[in-house]
Amino acid sequence: NYPYLSVETSVSPETVAVNGTIDTTIRLRGDGWALQPDPIDVVLVIDRSGSMRYTDVSPSRLGAAQSAALTFIDQMSSVRDRVGLVSFSSSTTRDDDLTCSFETVKSDINSLSPNGATQLRRAIYEAILMEQEQGRAEAVKAVVVLTDGDWNYDGSPIGHGKGYPANSSWAYTFSGSSLEPDHYRYYDGLGGTLKWKYTWGGNYLYCTDGEWTNQNMSRFADANGVKLYTITFAYNPSTTVRDTMRVLANATGGFYEHATDGTQLTDIYRRIAGELKVEAGVNTTMDVCFENVEVNGTPKNGADVFDYVYAEDYSTRICSYRTYPNGTTVDMFPEYTRSDAQNWTGENPVLHFDVGTVRLNQTWETTFRLKVLADGNINVFGSGSTIIFNDGTDTLDLPDLFITAIPDLNNTGVETGSLDIANLRCTGSGPYLDFLPLAWDLTYTGADEVTEDIYCQNDGVSWIYAASKTPEMAGGTTITENYLLDVRHLPPGTYTVRVRVTAPDAPVDQETLAVVDRVGPSENSVYIRIQ
C-alpha cells in the first residue's frame, strides 16, 4: 500500500513468443491507509408536524426518526465533521448551527415534540442557507430531509403548484391601468418573490414561475454546492410528493428513498452517511511511458520493443467499480474500450489516462494489448511511468513488471497457451426463479491454471460478481462447463451474464449472454436497491 493508493499490475502471458501479444492490466485501489474522507458539513432537517406523533411505526413516527438520526450522527467523526439541525412544523427553527458538539445536537433531536402543519420548503431553505453561511470550502456539503406528509404550508419545495402562504405580505399586480384582483405577488422571505394565482372558492394559491429560480430549492441547493438527500416516511406519499422529492435529490447529486418503517429508515440514514464518506478521493492521471524499456537490463526505445494492438471490445479496456462491505460490487461507470493507436508514436510512445477521482473502496482498472517485437527479459513499464494524484501533490511510479520473450518457443520447450470460451448458453427454460443454469465450452492449450469468473447485470451498467471456478483440464483439450447461478437474492427482471476466463500463460477471453426469460424470484417481492 502506498500512502493514498494501492497499485496492482499483471501481465498475461508472462512468457511469450516474439511477435506474440501480451495483455497488461493496471489496477488502482482507493484503499491506502491515509486515504481519508473529506470533512463533512451536513444539516439534518426533521419533520415535527402533528402527524409525527402517530404510532403506526414503533414507537412513533417521530421516535423512529429520532433513533435513525442519532444513528446517522454516530457515523460522523467529531474530529473532522460537523452536524446541524433544522426542524419544522407550522414554522421552521434552526435548532443547531453546524457544530462538532454532537451530543448537543443529539439532545436537541430527542427534545423535538410533534405539533402543527408541514412547512417543508422553508425548512429546506433554512438548511441550505446554513450551509451557505457556515459551510467550509473544503467540506462535502449535504442536507438530509425527512418528512412524513405532504407539505401544506409555504408552497412546494420546487416553487411550483399549490401552497398556503405563511408569514407573507401580499400586493396586487397591475396590467396597464386596470387592477387584476385574481392575481397576487407573494413576498415569501426566501430572497425573492413568487407569482401566485388565487383559486376562487378555496384556500390555496397556485405558483406559476418559482421553479425556474432559486425559489426552487433544488436550484438554490445546486447553486451553493449542496447535495439534497430526501426521505419520505411511514405514509404512502402521492405521485406529486415522490416526484418532487426525487427532483430535489437527483438535481443536486443526492438520492430519494421512501421508508415504511424504522428499520428501513435507519438503513437509509446509514447509506447516506456512507455516501458522504466516500466523497473523498484523489484527482488522478496516469502516464504509461515506453521511452526507456529495459531489455536484459539495457534501456531501449519502447517502439522497438512493443507495438500497440487495438482489439475491439477488449483493448484498451477501462472500468471502475466499488466494493461494499457485504461483498456487493457495483460499477462506477459502464465498462468501455478505446483505441490508443494514435498515441503510439515511433518515438517514445506514451499511453495517457485521466483516471479522475478514486474513492474509498473503489477500484479503477485498465487493460491494454501489446505486440512483443524483441526477445529477452523485458520490464514492461519504461522509466517515467507515473501516477499523479491529489491534484498533483503526490506521485508514485508503476512497479516493475517483467515478461520473457523468446524467438521460437517450440525450440525451447517453453509453450504459451491460448484460451477460448464459446457457446455461452442457458440449459433450461425460464422463468428462472431460483437458479439460472448456464453452460459454455472452454478450450485451453496452455499448461497452467485457468480461472473462470461469472458476472451478471440487469441495468446495462452494474456488473455483479457471482462466483469463480477453477476447472481441471489438460492443455490442448476442450471441455463443457456447467454452473447454476443463484438468482434468489436478485431483483426480478431480465439479465445479461458474462463469463471471463484467465490463465497466466494465455490472453484473457470472455463471452456475454443476454437472458431473455425473466430471472429472479416473484415480481411481488419488495427490494431496496443499494448503489
Coordinates of C-alpha atoms in Angstrom, one line a residue:
N1 CA 0.0 0.0 0.0
Y2 CA 1.1 3.5 -0.9
P3 CA 0.1 6.5 1.3
Y4 CA -3.1 7.0 -0.7
L5 CA -3.5 4.4 -3.4
S6 CA -2.5 0.8 -3.8
V7 CA -1.5 -0.2 -7.3
E8 CA -1.5 -3.7 -8.8
T9 CA -0.1 -4.8 -12.1
S10 CA -0.3 -8.1 -14.0
V11 CA 0.5 -9.4 -17.5
S12 CA -0.7 -12.4 -19.4
P13 CA 1.1 -14.4 -20.6
E14 CA 4.3 -14.0 -18.7
T15 CA 6.2 -16.0 -21.3
V16 CA 5.6 -15.0 -24.9
A17 CA 6.9 -15.6 -28.4
V18 CA 8.4 -12.7 -30.3
N19 CA 5.6 -11.3 -32.4
G20 CA 3.1 -12.6 -29.9
T21 CA 0.9 -10.4 -27.8
I22 CA 0.6 -9.7 -24.1
D23 CA -2.3 -8.2 -22.1
T24 CA -1.2 -5.8 -19.4
T25 CA -3.5 -4.8 -16.6
I26 CA -3.1 -1.9 -14.1
R27 CA -5.4 -1.7 -11.2
L28 CA -5.7 1.3 -8.8
R29 CA -7.5 0.8 -5.5
G30 CA -8.7 3.5 -3.1
D31 CA -7.7 1.6 0.0
G32 CA -4.4 3.2 1.0
W33 CA -4.3 3.7 4.8
A34 CA -4.1 7.5 4.6
L35 CA -6.9 7.9 2.1
Q36 CA -9.5 9.6 4.4
P37 CA -12.8 11.2 3.6
D38 CA -13.1 14.9 3.1
P39 CA -14.7 16.7 6.0
I40 CA -18.5 16.7 6.0
D41 CA -20.9 19.5 6.8
V42 CA -24.4 18.1 7.0
V43 CA -27.7 19.5 8.2
L44 CA -30.5 17.2 9.3
V45 CA -34.0 18.5 8.5
I46 CA -36.6 16.7 10.6
D47 CA -40.4 16.9 10.4
R48 CA -42.0 17.6 13.8
S49 CA -45.6 18.2 12.5
G50 CA -48.6 16.8 14.3
S51 CA -48.7 13.6 12.3
M52 CA -45.3 12.6 13.5
R53 CA -46.9 11.5 16.8
Y54 CA -48.7 8.7 15.0
T55 CA -47.8 5.2 16.3
D56 CA -48.3 3.2 13.0
V57 CA -44.5 3.0 13.3
S58 CA -42.9 1.9 16.5
P59 CA -42.6 3.6 19.0
S60 CA -43.9 6.5 16.9
R61 CA -43.0 8.2 13.7
L62 CA -41.0 10.9 15.5
G63 CA -39.4 8.3 17.8
A64 CA -38.3 6.2 14.8
A65 CA -37.0 9.4 13.1
Q66 CA -35.1 10.4 16.2
S67 CA -33.4 7.0 16.5
A68 CA -32.4 6.9 12.9
A69 CA -31.0 10.4 13.1
L70 CA -28.9 9.5 16.1
T71 CA -27.5 6.5 14.3
F72 CA -26.6 8.8 11.4
I73 CA -24.7 11.2 13.7
D74 CA -22.8 8.2 15.2
Q75 CA -21.4 7.5 11.7
M76 CA -19.8 11.0 11.6
S77 CA -16.4 12.0 13.1
S78 CA -16.4 14.8 15.7
V79 CA -12.8 15.5 14.8
R80 CA -13.5 16.1 11.1
D81 CA -17.2 16.5 10.5
R82 CA -20.0 18.9 11.6
V83 CA -23.7 18.4 12.0
G84 CA -26.5 21.0 12.1
L85 CA -30.2 20.6 12.9
V86 CA -33.3 22.2 11.4
S87 CA -36.8 21.2 12.5
F88 CA -40.2 22.2 11.1
S89 CA -44.0 22.1 11.6
S90 CA -46.1 25.2 11.0
S91 CA -42.9 27.2 11.4
T92 CA -39.2 26.4 11.0
T93 CA -36.4 26.6 13.6
R94 CA -32.7 26.4 13.4
D95 CA -32.1 24.2 16.4
D96 CA -28.3 23.9 16.0
D97 CA -25.8 25.6 13.7
L98 CA -23.1 23.4 12.2
T99 CA -21.1 22.0 15.1
C100 CA -18.8 19.2 16.1
S101 CA -20.6 19.1 19.5
F102 CA -22.6 16.0 18.5
E103 CA -24.1 15.4 22.0
T104 CA -25.8 18.8 21.8
V105 CA -27.4 18.0 18.5
K106 CA -28.5 14.6 19.8
S107 CA -30.1 16.2 22.9
D108 CA -32.0 18.7 20.7
I109 CA -33.2 15.9 18.4
N110 CA -34.5 13.9 21.4
S111 CA -36.3 17.1 22.6
L112 CA -38.4 17.5 19.4
S113 CA -42.1 17.4 20.0
P114 CA -44.8 16.9 17.3
N115 CA -47.4 19.5 16.6
G116 CA -48.7 21.7 13.7
A117 CA -48.5 21.7 9.9
T118 CA -45.8 21.0 7.4
Q119 CA -43.7 23.9 6.2
L120 CA -41.2 21.8 4.2
R121 CA -40.0 24.3 1.7
R122 CA -38.9 26.9 4.4
A123 CA -37.1 24.1 6.3
I124 CA -35.1 23.1 3.3
Y125 CA -34.3 26.7 2.6
E126 CA -33.0 27.4 6.1
A127 CA -30.8 24.3 5.9
I128 CA -29.3 25.3 2.6
L129 CA -28.8 28.9 3.9
M130 CA -26.9 27.4 6.9
E131 CA -24.6 25.6 4.5
Q132 CA -24.2 28.8 2.5
E133 CA -23.3 30.9 5.6
Q134 CA -21.3 28.3 7.6
G135 CA -20.2 25.5 5.3
R136 CA -16.4 25.0 4.8
A137 CA -15.0 25.3 1.3
E138 CA -13.2 22.0 1.6
A139 CA -16.1 20.1 3.1
V140 CA -18.8 17.9 1.5
K141 CA -22.0 19.8 2.0
A142 CA -25.3 18.0 2.3
V143 CA -28.8 18.4 3.7
V144 CA -30.8 15.3 4.7
V145 CA -34.6 15.9 4.7
L146 CA -37.1 13.7 6.4
T147 CA -40.9 14.3 6.2
D148 CA -43.9 12.1 6.8
G149 CA -46.5 14.1 4.9
D150 CA -47.4 16.4 2.0
W151 CA -46.4 20.0 2.5
N152 CA -49.4 22.1 3.4
Y153 CA -47.7 25.4 4.3
D154 CA -45.5 27.8 2.3
G155 CA -45.7 26.0 -1.0
S156 CA -43.9 23.3 -2.9
P157 CA -40.2 22.8 -2.3
I158 CA -39.6 23.3 -6.1
G159 CA -41.5 26.6 -6.2
H160 CA -44.5 25.3 -8.2
G161 CA -48.1 24.3 -7.6
K162 CA -50.5 24.9 -4.7
G163 CA -49.4 26.4 -1.4
Y164 CA -50.9 28.1 1.6
P165 CA -48.9 31.2 2.3
A166 CA -47.1 31.7 5.7
N167 CA -45.8 34.9 7.2
S168 CA -46.1 36.7 3.9
S169 CA -47.1 40.1 2.6
W170 CA -49.2 40.5 -0.4
A171 CA -49.7 43.1 -3.2
Y172 CA -51.9 43.4 -6.2
T173 CA -50.3 43.2 -9.6
F174 CA -51.4 45.5 -12.4
S175 CA -51.8 45.1 -16.2
G176 CA -51.8 48.6 -17.7
S177 CA -54.0 50.7 -15.5
S178 CA -56.6 48.0 -14.5
L179 CA -56.3 46.0 -11.3
E180 CA -56.5 42.2 -11.7
P181 CA -58.0 41.1 -8.4
D182 CA -57.3 37.4 -9.1
H183 CA -53.5 37.8 -9.3
Y184 CA -51.2 38.5 -6.4
R185 CA -47.4 38.7 -5.9
Y186 CA -46.2 36.8 -2.8
Y187 CA -43.2 38.1 -1.0
D188 CA -42.1 34.9 0.7
G189 CA -38.9 36.0 2.5
L190 CA -36.7 33.5 0.7
G191 CA -34.8 36.1 -1.2
G192 CA -37.4 36.8 -3.9
T193 CA -41.0 36.8 -5.0
L194 CA -43.3 34.3 -6.5
K195 CA -46.3 34.8 -8.8
W196 CA -49.4 33.1 -7.4
K197 CA -52.9 32.9 -8.8
Y198 CA -55.8 32.8 -6.4
T199 CA -58.1 29.8 -6.7
W200 CA -61.6 31.1 -6.1
G201 CA -63.6 29.1 -3.6
G202 CA -60.6 27.5 -2.0
N203 CA -57.8 28.3 0.5
Y204 CA -54.9 27.5 -1.8
L205 CA -53.0 29.6 -4.3
Y206 CA -51.1 28.5 -7.3
C207 CA -47.5 29.4 -8.1
T208 CA -46.6 29.6 -11.8
D209 CA -42.9 30.7 -12.1
G210 CA -40.9 29.8 -9.0
E211 CA -39.4 26.5 -10.3
W212 CA -37.1 28.4 -12.7
T213 CA -35.5 30.5 -10.0
N214 CA -33.7 29.9 -6.7
Q215 CA -37.2 29.7 -5.1
N216 CA -36.9 26.1 -6.3
M217 CA -34.9 24.5 -3.5
S218 CA -33.1 22.2 -5.9
R219 CA -31.7 25.2 -7.8
F220 CA -30.9 27.0 -4.6
A221 CA -29.0 23.9 -3.3
D222 CA -27.1 23.3 -6.5
A223 CA -26.1 26.9 -6.7
N224 CA -24.4 26.6 -3.3
G225 CA -22.8 23.2 -3.9
V226 CA -25.2 21.4 -1.5
K227 CA -26.4 17.8 -2.1
L228 CA -30.0 17.1 -1.0
Y229 CA -30.9 13.6 0.3
T230 CA -34.7 13.3 0.6
I231 CA -36.7 10.7 2.6
T232 CA -40.5 10.2 2.9
F233 CA -41.6 8.1 5.8
A234 CA -44.4 5.9 7.1
Y235 CA -47.4 7.1 5.0
N236 CA -48.0 6.4 1.3
P237 CA -46.8 9.6 -0.5
S238 CA -48.6 10.9 -3.6
T239 CA -47.0 10.8 -7.0
T240 CA -46.5 14.5 -6.8
V241 CA -44.7 14.2 -3.5
R242 CA -42.5 11.4 -4.7
D243 CA -41.7 13.2 -8.0
T244 CA -40.9 16.4 -6.2
M245 CA -38.6 14.8 -3.6
R246 CA -36.9 12.9 -6.4
V247 CA -36.3 16.1 -8.3
L248 CA -34.8 17.8 -5.3
A249 CA -32.3 14.9 -4.8
N250 CA -31.4 14.0 -8.3
A251 CA -30.8 17.6 -9.4
T252 CA -28.2 18.0 -6.7
G253 CA -26.4 14.6 -6.7
G254 CA -28.2 13.0 -3.8
F255 CA -31.0 10.4 -3.8
Y256 CA -34.6 10.0 -2.7
E257 CA -35.9 7.0 -0.8
H258 CA -39.2 6.1 0.9
A259 CA -39.1 4.2 4.2
T260 CA -42.1 2.3 5.5
D261 CA -40.7 1.5 9.0
G262 CA -38.0 2.4 11.4
T263 CA -35.6 -0.3 10.2
Q264 CA -35.7 0.9 6.6
L265 CA -35.3 4.5 7.8
T266 CA -32.2 3.7 9.8
D267 CA -30.7 1.8 6.9
I268 CA -31.3 4.8 4.6
Y269 CA -29.6 7.1 7.0
R270 CA -26.7 4.7 7.2
R271 CA -26.5 4.6 3.4
I272 CA -26.4 8.4 3.2
A273 CA -23.6 8.5 5.8
G274 CA -21.6 6.1 3.7
E275 CA -22.2 8.0 0.5
L276 CA -20.9 11.2 2.2
K277 CA -17.8 9.5 3.5
V278 CA -16.7 8.1 0.1
E279 CA -16.8 11.6 -1.5
A280 CA -13.2 11.9 -0.6
G281 CA -10.7 11.0 -3.3
V282 CA -7.7 11.9 -5.4
N283 CA -7.7 13.6 -8.8
T284 CA -5.6 11.1 -10.7
T285 CA -3.9 10.9 -14.0
M286 CA -1.6 8.1 -15.2
D287 CA 1.1 8.1 -17.9
V288 CA 2.4 4.7 -19.0
C289 CA 5.7 5.6 -20.7
F290 CA 7.7 3.5 -23.1
E291 CA 10.6 5.8 -23.6
N292 CA 13.2 3.6 -21.9
V293 CA 12.1 0.0 -21.8
E294 CA 14.7 -2.3 -20.2
V295 CA 15.6 -5.4 -22.2
N296 CA 18.1 -7.6 -20.4
G297 CA 18.9 -4.5 -18.3
T298 CA 19.6 -2.2 -21.2
P299 CA 17.2 0.7 -22.0
K300 CA 15.6 0.7 -25.5
N301 CA 13.1 2.8 -27.2
G302 CA 9.7 1.3 -26.4
A303 CA 8.6 1.5 -30.1
D304 CA 11.4 -1.0 -30.9
V305 CA 10.2 -3.4 -28.2
F306 CA 6.4 -3.2 -28.4
D307 CA 3.6 -2.2 -30.8
Y308 CA 0.1 -1.3 -29.6
V309 CA -2.7 -3.6 -30.7
Y310 CA -6.3 -2.5 -30.7
A311 CA -8.8 -5.3 -30.0
E312 CA -12.4 -4.3 -30.4
D313 CA -14.4 -4.6 -27.1
Y314 CA -11.2 -5.5 -25.2
S315 CA -8.2 -3.2 -25.6
T316 CA -7.8 -0.5 -24.3
R317 CA -10.4 -1.6 -21.8
I318 CA -11.3 0.7 -18.9
C319 CA -13.6 0.1 -16.0
S320 CA -14.2 1.2 -12.4
Y321 CA -16.2 -0.4 -9.6
R322 CA -16.8 -0.1 -5.9
T323 CA -16.9 -3.0 -3.5
Y324 CA -19.2 -2.6 -0.4
P325 CA -18.5 -4.4 2.9
N326 CA -21.2 -7.0 2.2
G327 CA -19.2 -8.0 -0.9
T328 CA -21.5 -6.4 -3.5
T329 CA -19.7 -4.9 -6.4
V330 CA -21.2 -2.0 -8.4
D331 CA -19.8 -0.3 -11.5
M332 CA -18.9 3.4 -11.1
F333 CA -19.4 3.8 -14.8
P334 CA -20.0 1.4 -17.7
E335 CA -17.0 -0.5 -18.9
Y336 CA -15.7 0.7 -22.3
T337 CA -12.9 0.3 -24.7
R338 CA -10.9 2.8 -26.7
S339 CA -8.1 2.7 -29.3
D340 CA -4.8 4.2 -28.3
A341 CA -3.2 3.5 -31.7
Q342 CA -3.0 7.3 -32.4
N343 CA -0.9 7.7 -29.2
W344 CA 1.6 5.1 -30.2
T345 CA 4.3 7.2 -31.9
G346 CA 7.5 5.9 -33.3
E347 CA 9.5 7.9 -30.8
N348 CA 8.9 7.5 -27.0
P349 CA 5.2 6.3 -27.1
V350 CA 3.0 7.1 -24.0
L351 CA -0.4 5.9 -23.0
H352 CA -2.2 8.6 -21.0
F353 CA -5.2 8.0 -18.7
D354 CA -7.4 10.6 -17.0
V355 CA -8.5 8.4 -14.1
G356 CA -10.3 11.2 -12.1
T357 CA -11.3 10.7 -8.5
V358 CA -10.6 7.3 -6.9
R359 CA -12.8 7.0 -3.8
L360 CA -12.6 4.7 -0.8
N361 CA -13.4 1.1 -1.7
Q362 CA -13.2 1.9 -5.4
T363 CA -11.1 0.2 -8.0
W364 CA -10.1 1.7 -11.3
E365 CA -8.7 -0.7 -13.9
T366 CA -7.3 -0.7 -17.4
T367 CA -6.1 -3.5 -19.7
F368 CA -4.2 -2.9 -23.0
R369 CA -2.7 -5.3 -25.5
L370 CA 0.9 -5.1 -26.9
K371 CA 2.7 -7.0 -29.6
V372 CA 6.2 -8.0 -28.5
L373 CA 8.9 -7.2 -31.0
A374 CA 12.1 -8.0 -29.2
D375 CA 13.4 -11.1 -27.3
G376 CA 14.8 -11.2 -23.8
N377 CA 13.9 -10.4 -20.2
I378 CA 11.7 -7.3 -20.6
N379 CA 10.5 -4.8 -18.0
V380 CA 7.1 -3.7 -19.5
F381 CA 6.9 -0.2 -18.0
G382 CA 9.5 2.2 -19.0
S383 CA 11.1 4.8 -16.8
G384 CA 8.8 7.7 -16.2
S385 CA 5.6 5.6 -16.0
T386 CA 4.0 7.6 -13.2
I387 CA 0.7 8.0 -11.4
I388 CA -0.1 11.6 -10.3
F389 CA -2.8 12.2 -7.7
N390 CA -4.1 14.6 -5.1
D391 CA -4.2 17.4 -7.6
G392 CA -0.6 16.9 -8.5
T393 CA 0.8 16.9 -5.0
D394 CA 1.6 13.2 -4.8
T395 CA 3.2 10.8 -7.3
L396 CA 4.2 7.1 -7.5
D397 CA 5.9 5.1 -10.1
L398 CA 4.5 1.9 -11.6
P399 CA 6.2 -1.1 -10.2
D400 CA 8.4 -3.4 -12.3
L401 CA 6.6 -5.9 -14.4
F402 CA 8.7 -8.5 -16.3
I403 CA 8.0 -10.8 -19.2
T404 CA 10.2 -13.3 -21.0
A405 CA 10.1 -13.1 -24.8
I406 CA 11.6 -16.0 -26.8
P407 CA 12.2 -16.0 -30.6
D408 CA 11.0 -19.6 -31.1
L409 CA 9.0 -21.2 -28.3
N410 CA 8.8 -24.6 -29.9
N411 CA 12.6 -24.9 -30.0
T412 CA 12.9 -24.0 -26.3
G413 CA 10.4 -26.4 -24.8
V414 CA 8.5 -23.4 -23.4
E415 CA 5.0 -23.1 -24.6
T416 CA 2.4 -20.3 -24.5
G417 CA -1.2 -21.1 -24.3
S418 CA -4.5 -19.8 -25.7
L419 CA -7.9 -19.6 -24.2
D420 CA -11.2 -19.7 -26.0
I421 CA -14.7 -19.6 -24.4
A422 CA -17.6 -20.2 -26.8
N423 CA -21.3 -21.0 -26.9
L424 CA -22.3 -19.5 -23.5
R425 CA -25.9 -20.6 -23.1
C426 CA -28.8 -21.3 -20.8
T427 CA -29.5 -25.0 -20.5
G428 CA -33.0 -24.7 -19.0
S429 CA -36.2 -22.9 -19.8
G430 CA -37.4 -19.8 -18.0
P431 CA -38.6 -18.1 -16.0
Y432 CA -35.6 -18.8 -13.8
L433 CA -36.9 -18.2 -10.3
D434 CA -34.2 -19.9 -8.2
F435 CA -31.2 -20.9 -10.3
L436 CA -30.1 -19.9 -13.8
P437 CA -28.5 -23.0 -15.4
L438 CA -25.5 -22.0 -17.6
A439 CA -23.1 -23.8 -19.8
W440 CA -20.1 -22.9 -22.0
D441 CA -17.4 -24.6 -24.0
L442 CA -13.8 -23.9 -23.0
T443 CA -10.6 -24.6 -25.0
Y444 CA -7.2 -24.2 -23.4
T445 CA -3.8 -25.0 -24.9
G446 CA -1.5 -23.9 -22.1
A447 CA -0.1 -25.7 -19.0
D448 CA -1.2 -23.5 -16.1
E449 CA -4.3 -23.0 -14.0
V450 CA -7.5 -21.5 -15.6
T451 CA -9.9 -19.2 -13.6
E452 CA -13.5 -18.6 -14.7
D453 CA -15.3 -15.5 -13.2
I454 CA -19.0 -15.3 -13.6
Y455 CA -20.9 -11.9 -13.5
C456 CA -24.4 -10.7 -14.2
Q457 CA -26.3 -7.4 -14.6
N458 CA -29.8 -6.1 -15.2
D459 CA -29.4 -2.4 -15.7
G460 CA -26.9 -2.2 -18.5
V461 CA -24.3 -0.6 -16.2
S462 CA -23.5 -2.6 -13.0
W463 CA -21.8 -6.0 -13.3
I464 CA -22.5 -8.1 -10.1
Y465 CA -19.8 -10.6 -9.3
A466 CA -21.3 -14.0 -8.7
A467 CA -18.6 -16.6 -8.4
S468 CA -15.3 -18.1 -9.6
K469 CA -14.4 -21.6 -10.9
T470 CA -11.2 -23.4 -11.5
P471 CA -11.7 -26.2 -14.0
E472 CA -9.5 -29.2 -14.1
M473 CA -8.4 -29.7 -17.7
A474 CA -5.3 -30.8 -19.6
G475 CA -3.7 -28.4 -22.1
G476 CA -5.0 -28.8 -25.6
T477 CA -8.4 -30.0 -24.7
T478 CA -12.0 -28.6 -24.9
I479 CA -14.4 -29.2 -22.1
T480 CA -18.0 -28.2 -21.4
E481 CA -18.5 -26.3 -18.1
N482 CA -21.8 -26.1 -16.2
Y483 CA -22.8 -23.7 -13.5
L484 CA -26.0 -22.9 -11.5
L485 CA -26.2 -19.2 -10.9
D486 CA -28.2 -18.5 -7.7
V487 CA -30.7 -15.7 -8.5
R488 CA -32.9 -16.0 -5.5
H489 CA -31.4 -12.8 -3.9
L490 CA -31.6 -10.8 -7.2
P491 CA -34.4 -8.4 -8.0
P492 CA -36.6 -9.9 -10.7
G493 CA -36.0 -8.8 -14.3
T494 CA -34.1 -9.7 -17.5
Y495 CA -30.3 -10.2 -17.1
T496 CA -27.1 -10.3 -19.0
V497 CA -24.4 -12.9 -18.0
R498 CA -20.7 -12.7 -18.6
V499 CA -18.0 -15.4 -18.1
R500 CA -14.4 -14.2 -18.2
V501 CA -11.6 -16.7 -18.3
T502 CA -7.9 -16.1 -17.5
A503 CA -4.7 -18.1 -17.2
P504 CA -1.1 -16.9 -16.5
D505 CA 0.2 -18.2 -19.9
A506 CA -2.7 -17.1 -22.2
P507 CA -4.6 -14.0 -23.2
V508 CA -7.9 -13.3 -21.5
D509 CA -11.1 -14.2 -23.2
Q510 CA -14.8 -13.6 -22.3
E511 CA -18.3 -14.1 -23.6
T512 CA -21.6 -12.4 -22.8
L513 CA -25.1 -13.8 -23.0
A514 CA -28.4 -11.9 -22.8
V515 CA -31.1 -13.9 -21.0
V516 CA -34.5 -13.2 -22.5
D517 CA -36.7 -15.0 -20.0
R518 CA -37.3 -13.3 -16.6
V519 CA -34.7 -14.0 -13.9
G520 CA -35.2 -13.8 -10.2
P521 CA -38.0 -14.6 -7.6
S522 CA -41.6 -13.3 -7.6
E523 CA -42.1 -9.8 -9.0
N524 CA -44.3 -9.1 -6.0
S525 CA -41.2 -9.2 -3.7
V526 CA -40.0 -5.8 -2.3
Y527 CA -36.4 -4.7 -2.6
I528 CA -34.2 -1.8 -1.8
R529 CA -31.6 -1.1 -4.4
I530 CA -28.2 -0.3 -2.9
Q531 CA -26.0 1.7 -5.3

